[in-house]
Amino acid sequence: MKDSPETTPPARRYRIDKVLGRGGQGTVYQGRLQTAGGFEKPVAIKVLDPELARRPGMIARLRDEARMLGLLHHRAIVKVDGLVEIQGHHGVVMELVEGCTLLELLRQGPLPLGPALLAAAEIAGALDVAWQRPGPDGRPLRL
């Protein structure tokens, strides 16, 4: 079937707004996905550190991480939008999750029992999905 304007995906552009954090593999930025026609949505973009990108296998590892996350569907697991190359840097585009981390919450003191149990249940559910989800070969991923 020949592409028509209705089926041709719009060109995607990403605007970087600010740094959200830095880790062992790179930097996570808050940005915006922009497409033709004015569609925009906030995203997080994990960009592989350029020094690491030169190491053998690191870009493949980033691709594997994105591919595995793309297979998992649970509200406590970040959704991946795809892989990108921005100005020569390799990255993964993910949904932007607003709020604080569990570590930030714990730094304020112990969680009350109810919220602690809810957090534990969410984490356990996400781990179960990562363990049980069938991979492309039909066998559980066991992540």
Short mmCIF file of C-alpha atoms in Angstrom, two decimals:
data_model
loop_
_atom_site.label_atom_id
_atom_site.label_comp_id
_atom_site.label_asym_id
_atom_site.label_seq_id
_atom_site.Cartn_x
_atom_site.Cartn_y
_atom_site.Cartn_z
CA MET A 1 0.00 0.00 0.00
CA LYS A 2 1.36 3.37 -0.96
CA ASP A 3 1.79 5.92 1.85
CA SER A 4 -0.84 8.61 1.92
CA PRO A 5 -0.82 11.71 4.11
CA GLU A 6 -3.05 9.85 6.58
CA THR A 7 -0.64 6.93 7.04
CA THR A 8 2.75 8.66 6.79
CA PRO A 9 4.14 9.18 10.29
CA PRO A 10 5.02 12.79 10.98
CA ALA A 11 8.69 13.76 11.35
CA ARG A 12 9.74 13.70 14.99
CA ARG A 13 11.90 16.34 16.59
CA TYR A 14 13.02 16.58 20.18
CA ARG A 15 13.67 19.70 22.18
CA ILE A 16 15.83 19.35 25.30
CA ASP A 17 14.62 21.54 28.18
CA LYS A 18 16.70 20.59 31.23
CA VAL A 19 18.78 17.92 32.95
CA LEU A 20 16.78 15.62 35.22
CA GLY A 21 19.72 13.57 36.45
CA ARG A 22 23.02 11.93 35.74
CA GLY A 23 23.93 8.31 36.28
CA GLY A 24 26.48 5.67 35.47
CA GLN A 25 25.53 5.38 31.79
CA GLY A 26 24.66 8.94 30.90
CA THR A 27 22.30 11.83 31.43
CA VAL A 28 18.50 11.96 31.52
CA TYR A 29 16.94 15.09 30.11
CA GLN A 30 13.43 16.46 30.21
CA GLY A 31 12.36 17.40 26.72
CA ARG A 32 9.50 17.61 24.29
CA LEU A 33 8.57 15.47 21.34
CA GLN A 34 7.39 17.73 18.52
CA THR A 35 5.82 16.63 15.25
CA ALA A 36 4.42 18.35 12.22
CA GLY A 37 0.96 19.75 12.79
CA GLY A 38 1.81 21.08 16.22
CA PHE A 39 1.61 17.86 18.24
CA GLU A 40 3.83 18.01 21.36
CA LYS A 41 4.27 15.89 24.44
CA PRO A 42 6.74 15.91 27.31
CA VAL A 43 9.33 13.12 27.29
CA ALA A 44 12.41 11.96 29.14
CA ILE A 45 15.48 11.25 27.02
CA LYS A 46 18.28 9.08 28.41
CA VAL A 47 21.44 9.95 26.46
CA LEU A 48 24.37 7.57 26.59
CA ASP A 49 27.60 9.18 27.79
CA PRO A 50 29.77 9.81 24.68
CA GLU A 51 32.78 8.17 26.36
CA LEU A 52 30.74 5.01 27.03
CA ALA A 53 29.29 5.05 23.51
CA ARG A 54 32.81 4.46 22.17
CA ARG A 55 33.17 1.26 24.18
CA PRO A 56 32.37 -1.94 22.29
CA GLY A 57 28.86 -3.18 22.91
CA MET A 58 27.51 -0.14 24.77
CA ILE A 59 25.20 1.06 22.00
CA ALA A 60 23.90 -2.49 21.62
CA ARG A 61 23.32 -2.59 25.39
CA LEU A 62 21.31 0.64 25.19
CA ARG A 63 19.26 -0.86 22.34
CA ASP A 64 18.67 -4.03 24.39
CA GLU A 65 17.51 -1.97 27.38
CA ALA A 66 15.04 -0.07 25.19
CA ARG A 67 13.84 -3.26 23.50
CA MET A 68 13.27 -5.02 26.83
CA LEU A 69 11.45 -2.03 28.34
CA GLY A 70 9.34 -1.87 25.19
CA LEU A 71 8.11 -5.41 25.87
CA LEU A 72 7.04 -4.67 29.44
CA HIS A 73 3.65 -3.19 30.28
CA HIS A 74 3.01 -2.20 33.87
CA ARG A 75 2.11 1.15 35.38
CA ALA A 76 5.26 1.06 37.54
CA ILE A 77 7.57 0.47 34.54
CA VAL A 78 8.44 3.45 32.39
CA LYS A 79 7.18 3.24 28.80
CA VAL A 80 9.73 3.55 26.00
CA ASP A 81 8.94 5.54 22.88
CA GLY A 82 12.01 4.54 20.91
CA LEU A 83 15.67 4.96 20.18
CA VAL A 84 17.06 8.22 18.84
CA GLU A 85 20.29 9.76 17.70
CA ILE A 86 20.43 13.45 18.58
CA GLN A 87 23.40 15.40 17.26
CA GLY A 88 25.47 12.22 17.15
CA HIS A 89 24.49 11.07 20.65
CA HIS A 90 22.56 7.84 21.20
CA GLY A 91 19.53 7.87 23.46
CA VAL A 92 16.26 6.29 24.53
CA VAL A 93 13.06 8.33 24.57
CA MET A 94 10.73 7.46 27.45
CA GLU A 95 7.57 8.75 29.00
CA LEU A 96 8.17 11.58 31.43
CA VAL A 97 7.02 10.59 34.89
CA GLU A 98 6.41 13.59 37.13
CA GLY A 99 7.07 13.40 40.84
CA CYS A 100 9.82 12.31 43.15
CA THR A 101 11.67 9.05 43.52
CA LEU A 102 11.15 6.57 46.33
CA LEU A 103 14.64 7.45 47.58
CA GLU A 104 13.66 11.14 47.81
CA LEU A 105 10.60 10.16 49.83
CA LEU A 106 12.63 7.98 52.19
CA ARG A 107 15.08 10.82 52.84
CA GLN A 108 12.18 12.70 54.45
CA GLY A 109 11.74 9.93 56.99
CA PRO A 110 10.06 6.54 57.21
CA LEU A 111 6.95 6.01 55.13
CA PRO A 112 3.72 5.30 56.96
CA LEU A 113 2.73 1.63 56.76
CA GLY A 114 -0.10 2.07 54.22
CA PRO A 115 1.93 3.97 51.58
CA ALA A 116 4.92 1.67 52.21
CA LEU A 117 2.76 -1.39 51.49
CA LEU A 118 1.31 0.24 48.36
CA ALA A 119 4.82 1.03 47.08
CA ALA A 120 5.98 -2.52 47.83
CA ALA A 121 2.97 -3.96 46.00
CA GLU A 122 3.66 -1.79 42.92
CA ILE A 123 7.32 -2.81 42.90
CA ALA A 124 6.42 -6.50 43.32
CA GLY A 125 3.91 -6.27 40.48
CA ALA A 126 6.45 -4.66 38.17
CA LEU A 127 9.07 -7.28 39.05
CA ASP A 128 6.56 -10.06 38.39
CA VAL A 129 5.77 -8.63 34.95
CA ALA A 130 9.49 -8.34 34.15
CA TRP A 131 10.02 -11.95 35.24
CA GLN A 132 6.97 -13.55 33.61
CA ARG A 133 6.55 -11.54 30.36
CA PRO A 134 7.18 -13.74 27.33
CA GLY A 135 9.99 -12.55 25.08
CA PRO A 136 10.09 -12.76 21.29
CA ASP A 137 10.92 -16.48 21.53
CA GLY A 138 7.85 -17.13 23.72
CA ARG A 139 9.88 -17.94 26.84
CA PRO A 140 9.62 -15.73 29.96
CA LEU A 141 12.10 -12.85 29.95
CA ARG A 142 13.22 -13.53 33.53
CA LEU A 143 14.37 -9.94 34.01
#
